[in-house]
Amino acid sequence: MSYKYKKVIFVCNDNTCRGPMAEVIFKRFSVEMGIEAVSRGIVVLFPQPSNPKAEMVLRNHELLLENHTSKRIAKEDITENTLILTMTEKEKKTILEEFEEVAFLFDVFTVKEFTDEEGDVIDPYGGDLMDYESCYTDLARLIKKTVVKLNGEMQ
């Protein structure tokens, strides 16, 4: 038995908050699965560290986002049996357009769509710590559902 996907890429706009948070949460809940998890951004003009508020919220939940530097998603990131989970419908469309030539290698969904929900994961950027905590809570719930779904799709 093995998993349908070998790699999960969490994609957000600038790879400093939602994507990295989702990556760290996924790694906590999928320890035994052996599925590689990374995060990437759509608009990364230059490498940036993760958002300090996102780091603080993760630390409050005993998760560490260590030495994160934002990276733009590239064709090299996409390998066979890759699952790409975006935070928004707009990001999903961008991925489908930009990586059309390697579309046979991956499946792409918004993280809510993958877990049979509707809407986007709200970007807390510019908000207060409670906005980041709310984003974490939303992502933690969605990632738990993602892990359950992936466990149900073993081949």
Short mmCIF file of C-alpha atoms in Angstrom, two decimals:
data_model
loop_
_atom_site.label_atom_id
_atom_site.label_comp_id
_atom_site.label_asym_id
_atom_site.label_seq_id
_atom_site.Cartn_x
_atom_site.Cartn_y
_atom_site.Cartn_z
CA MET A 1 0.00 0.00 0.00
CA SER A 2 1.21 3.48 -0.80
CA TYR A 3 -0.16 6.97 -1.06
CA LYS A 4 -1.50 8.38 -4.29
CA TYR A 5 0.66 11.48 -3.79
CA LYS A 6 4.38 11.58 -3.09
CA LYS A 7 4.51 15.34 -2.53
CA VAL A 8 2.20 18.13 -1.37
CA ILE A 9 2.90 21.76 -2.25
CA PHE A 10 0.98 24.40 -0.33
CA VAL A 11 0.72 27.56 -2.42
CA CYS A 12 -0.15 31.03 -1.21
CA ASN A 13 0.51 34.44 -2.68
CA ASP A 14 3.93 35.38 -1.28
CA ASN A 15 4.98 32.28 0.71
CA THR A 16 5.45 34.10 4.01
CA CYS A 17 2.32 33.14 5.97
CA ARG A 18 -0.48 30.76 4.92
CA GLY A 19 1.59 28.36 2.81
CA PRO A 20 4.38 27.98 5.36
CA MET A 21 1.84 27.60 8.17
CA ALA A 22 0.02 24.88 6.21
CA GLU A 23 3.32 23.10 5.49
CA VAL A 24 4.31 22.99 9.17
CA ILE A 25 0.83 21.87 10.28
CA PHE A 26 0.77 19.16 7.61
CA LYS A 27 4.18 17.87 8.70
CA ARG A 28 2.91 17.53 12.27
CA PHE A 29 -0.17 15.52 11.29
CA SER A 30 1.45 13.42 8.57
CA VAL A 31 4.64 12.29 10.29
CA GLU A 32 4.15 8.59 9.49
CA MET A 33 2.89 9.10 5.94
CA GLY A 34 6.20 9.74 4.21
CA ILE A 35 4.72 12.41 1.94
CA GLU A 36 7.07 15.31 1.23
CA ALA A 37 5.54 18.72 2.04
CA VAL A 38 6.75 22.14 0.97
CA SER A 39 5.26 25.59 0.51
CA ARG A 40 5.71 28.00 -2.35
CA GLY A 41 4.38 31.36 -3.50
CA ILE A 42 2.95 32.77 -6.69
CA VAL A 43 4.40 36.27 -6.31
CA VAL A 44 7.87 36.08 -4.78
CA LEU A 45 10.00 38.90 -6.13
CA PHE A 46 12.86 38.27 -3.70
CA PRO A 47 13.39 35.86 -0.78
CA GLN A 48 11.76 37.00 2.46
CA PRO A 49 11.55 35.46 5.92
CA SER A 50 8.24 34.18 7.22
CA ASN A 51 5.81 36.60 8.79
CA PRO A 52 6.68 37.16 12.49
CA LYS A 53 3.00 36.97 13.52
CA ALA A 54 2.63 33.63 11.72
CA GLU A 55 5.75 32.38 13.52
CA MET A 56 4.40 33.52 16.88
CA VAL A 57 1.04 31.80 16.37
CA LEU A 58 2.79 28.58 15.33
CA ARG A 59 5.06 28.76 18.40
CA ASN A 60 1.96 29.14 20.57
CA HIS A 61 0.84 25.79 19.15
CA GLU A 62 4.28 24.22 19.70
CA LEU A 63 5.17 24.29 16.01
CA LEU A 64 8.34 25.80 14.60
CA LEU A 65 8.83 27.55 11.30
CA GLU A 66 12.61 27.66 11.34
CA ASN A 67 14.77 29.49 8.82
CA HIS A 68 11.94 29.80 6.30
CA THR A 69 12.68 31.85 3.21
CA SER A 70 9.97 32.48 0.66
CA LYS A 71 10.30 30.71 -2.67
CA ARG A 72 8.35 31.04 -5.88
CA ILE A 73 6.84 27.84 -7.25
CA ALA A 74 8.83 26.51 -10.20
CA LYS A 75 8.45 23.66 -12.64
CA GLU A 76 11.28 21.85 -10.83
CA ASP A 77 9.11 21.69 -7.68
CA ILE A 78 6.51 19.60 -9.46
CA THR A 79 7.36 15.92 -9.57
CA GLU A 80 5.32 12.88 -10.44
CA ASN A 81 2.26 12.41 -8.20
CA THR A 82 2.28 15.92 -6.76
CA LEU A 83 -0.74 17.41 -5.02
CA ILE A 84 -0.85 21.20 -5.15
CA LEU A 85 -3.14 22.85 -2.61
CA THR A 86 -3.69 26.58 -3.02
CA MET A 87 -5.20 28.99 -0.54
CA THR A 88 -7.45 30.69 -3.12
CA GLU A 89 -9.26 29.96 -6.35
CA LYS A 90 -7.21 32.70 -8.04
CA GLU A 91 -3.95 30.95 -7.09
CA LYS A 92 -5.34 27.66 -8.41
CA LYS A 93 -6.10 29.28 -11.79
CA THR A 94 -2.61 30.77 -11.93
CA ILE A 95 -1.03 27.35 -11.30
CA LEU A 96 -3.15 25.72 -14.00
CA GLU A 97 -2.19 28.39 -16.53
CA GLU A 98 1.47 28.66 -15.64
CA PHE A 99 2.23 24.94 -15.43
CA GLU A 100 0.00 23.66 -18.21
CA GLU A 101 2.87 21.76 -19.86
CA VAL A 102 3.44 19.59 -16.75
CA ALA A 103 -0.23 19.28 -15.75
CA PHE A 104 -0.02 15.49 -16.17
CA LEU A 105 2.28 15.36 -13.11
CA PHE A 106 -0.02 17.01 -10.60
CA ASP A 107 -3.51 17.56 -9.24
CA VAL A 108 -4.44 21.05 -8.06
CA PHE A 109 -7.24 22.09 -5.72
CA THR A 110 -7.83 24.86 -3.27
CA VAL A 111 -7.30 23.43 0.20
CA LYS A 112 -11.00 24.00 0.93
CA GLU A 113 -12.07 22.37 -2.32
CA PHE A 114 -9.92 19.30 -1.54
CA THR A 115 -11.70 18.95 1.81
CA ASP A 116 -15.17 19.44 0.31
CA GLU A 117 -15.60 23.00 1.52
CA GLU A 118 -16.09 26.25 -0.35
CA GLY A 119 -14.25 29.55 -0.35
CA ASP A 120 -10.71 30.75 0.17
CA VAL A 121 -8.40 30.69 3.17
CA ILE A 122 -8.36 34.35 4.23
CA ASP A 123 -4.98 36.06 4.17
CA PRO A 124 -4.33 37.61 7.60
CA TYR A 125 -1.60 39.91 6.23
CA GLY A 126 -1.92 43.37 7.77
CA GLY A 127 -4.19 42.07 10.52
CA ASP A 128 -3.59 41.63 14.22
CA LEU A 129 -2.47 38.51 16.06
CA MET A 130 -6.08 37.31 16.38
CA ASP A 131 -6.40 37.34 12.56
CA TYR A 132 -3.32 35.11 12.33
CA GLU A 133 -4.70 32.83 15.05
CA SER A 134 -7.97 32.57 13.13
CA CYS A 135 -6.04 31.66 9.98
CA TYR A 136 -4.11 29.00 11.93
CA THR A 137 -7.34 27.52 13.30
CA ASP A 138 -8.83 27.37 9.81
CA LEU A 139 -5.69 25.79 8.35
CA ALA A 140 -5.31 23.25 11.18
CA ARG A 141 -8.88 22.05 10.64
CA LEU A 142 -8.41 21.86 6.86
CA ILE A 143 -5.05 20.09 7.11
CA LYS A 144 -6.47 17.48 9.51
CA LYS A 145 -9.23 16.81 6.97
CA THR A 146 -6.61 16.64 4.20
CA VAL A 147 -4.58 14.02 6.08
CA VAL A 148 -7.72 11.95 6.73
CA LYS A 149 -8.65 12.14 3.04
CA LEU A 150 -5.12 11.18 1.93
CA ASN A 151 -5.19 8.19 4.29
CA GLY A 152 -8.46 7.13 2.67
CA GLU A 153 -6.90 7.31 -0.81
CA MET A 154 -4.12 4.81 -0.27
CA GLN A 155 -3.48 2.60 -3.29
#
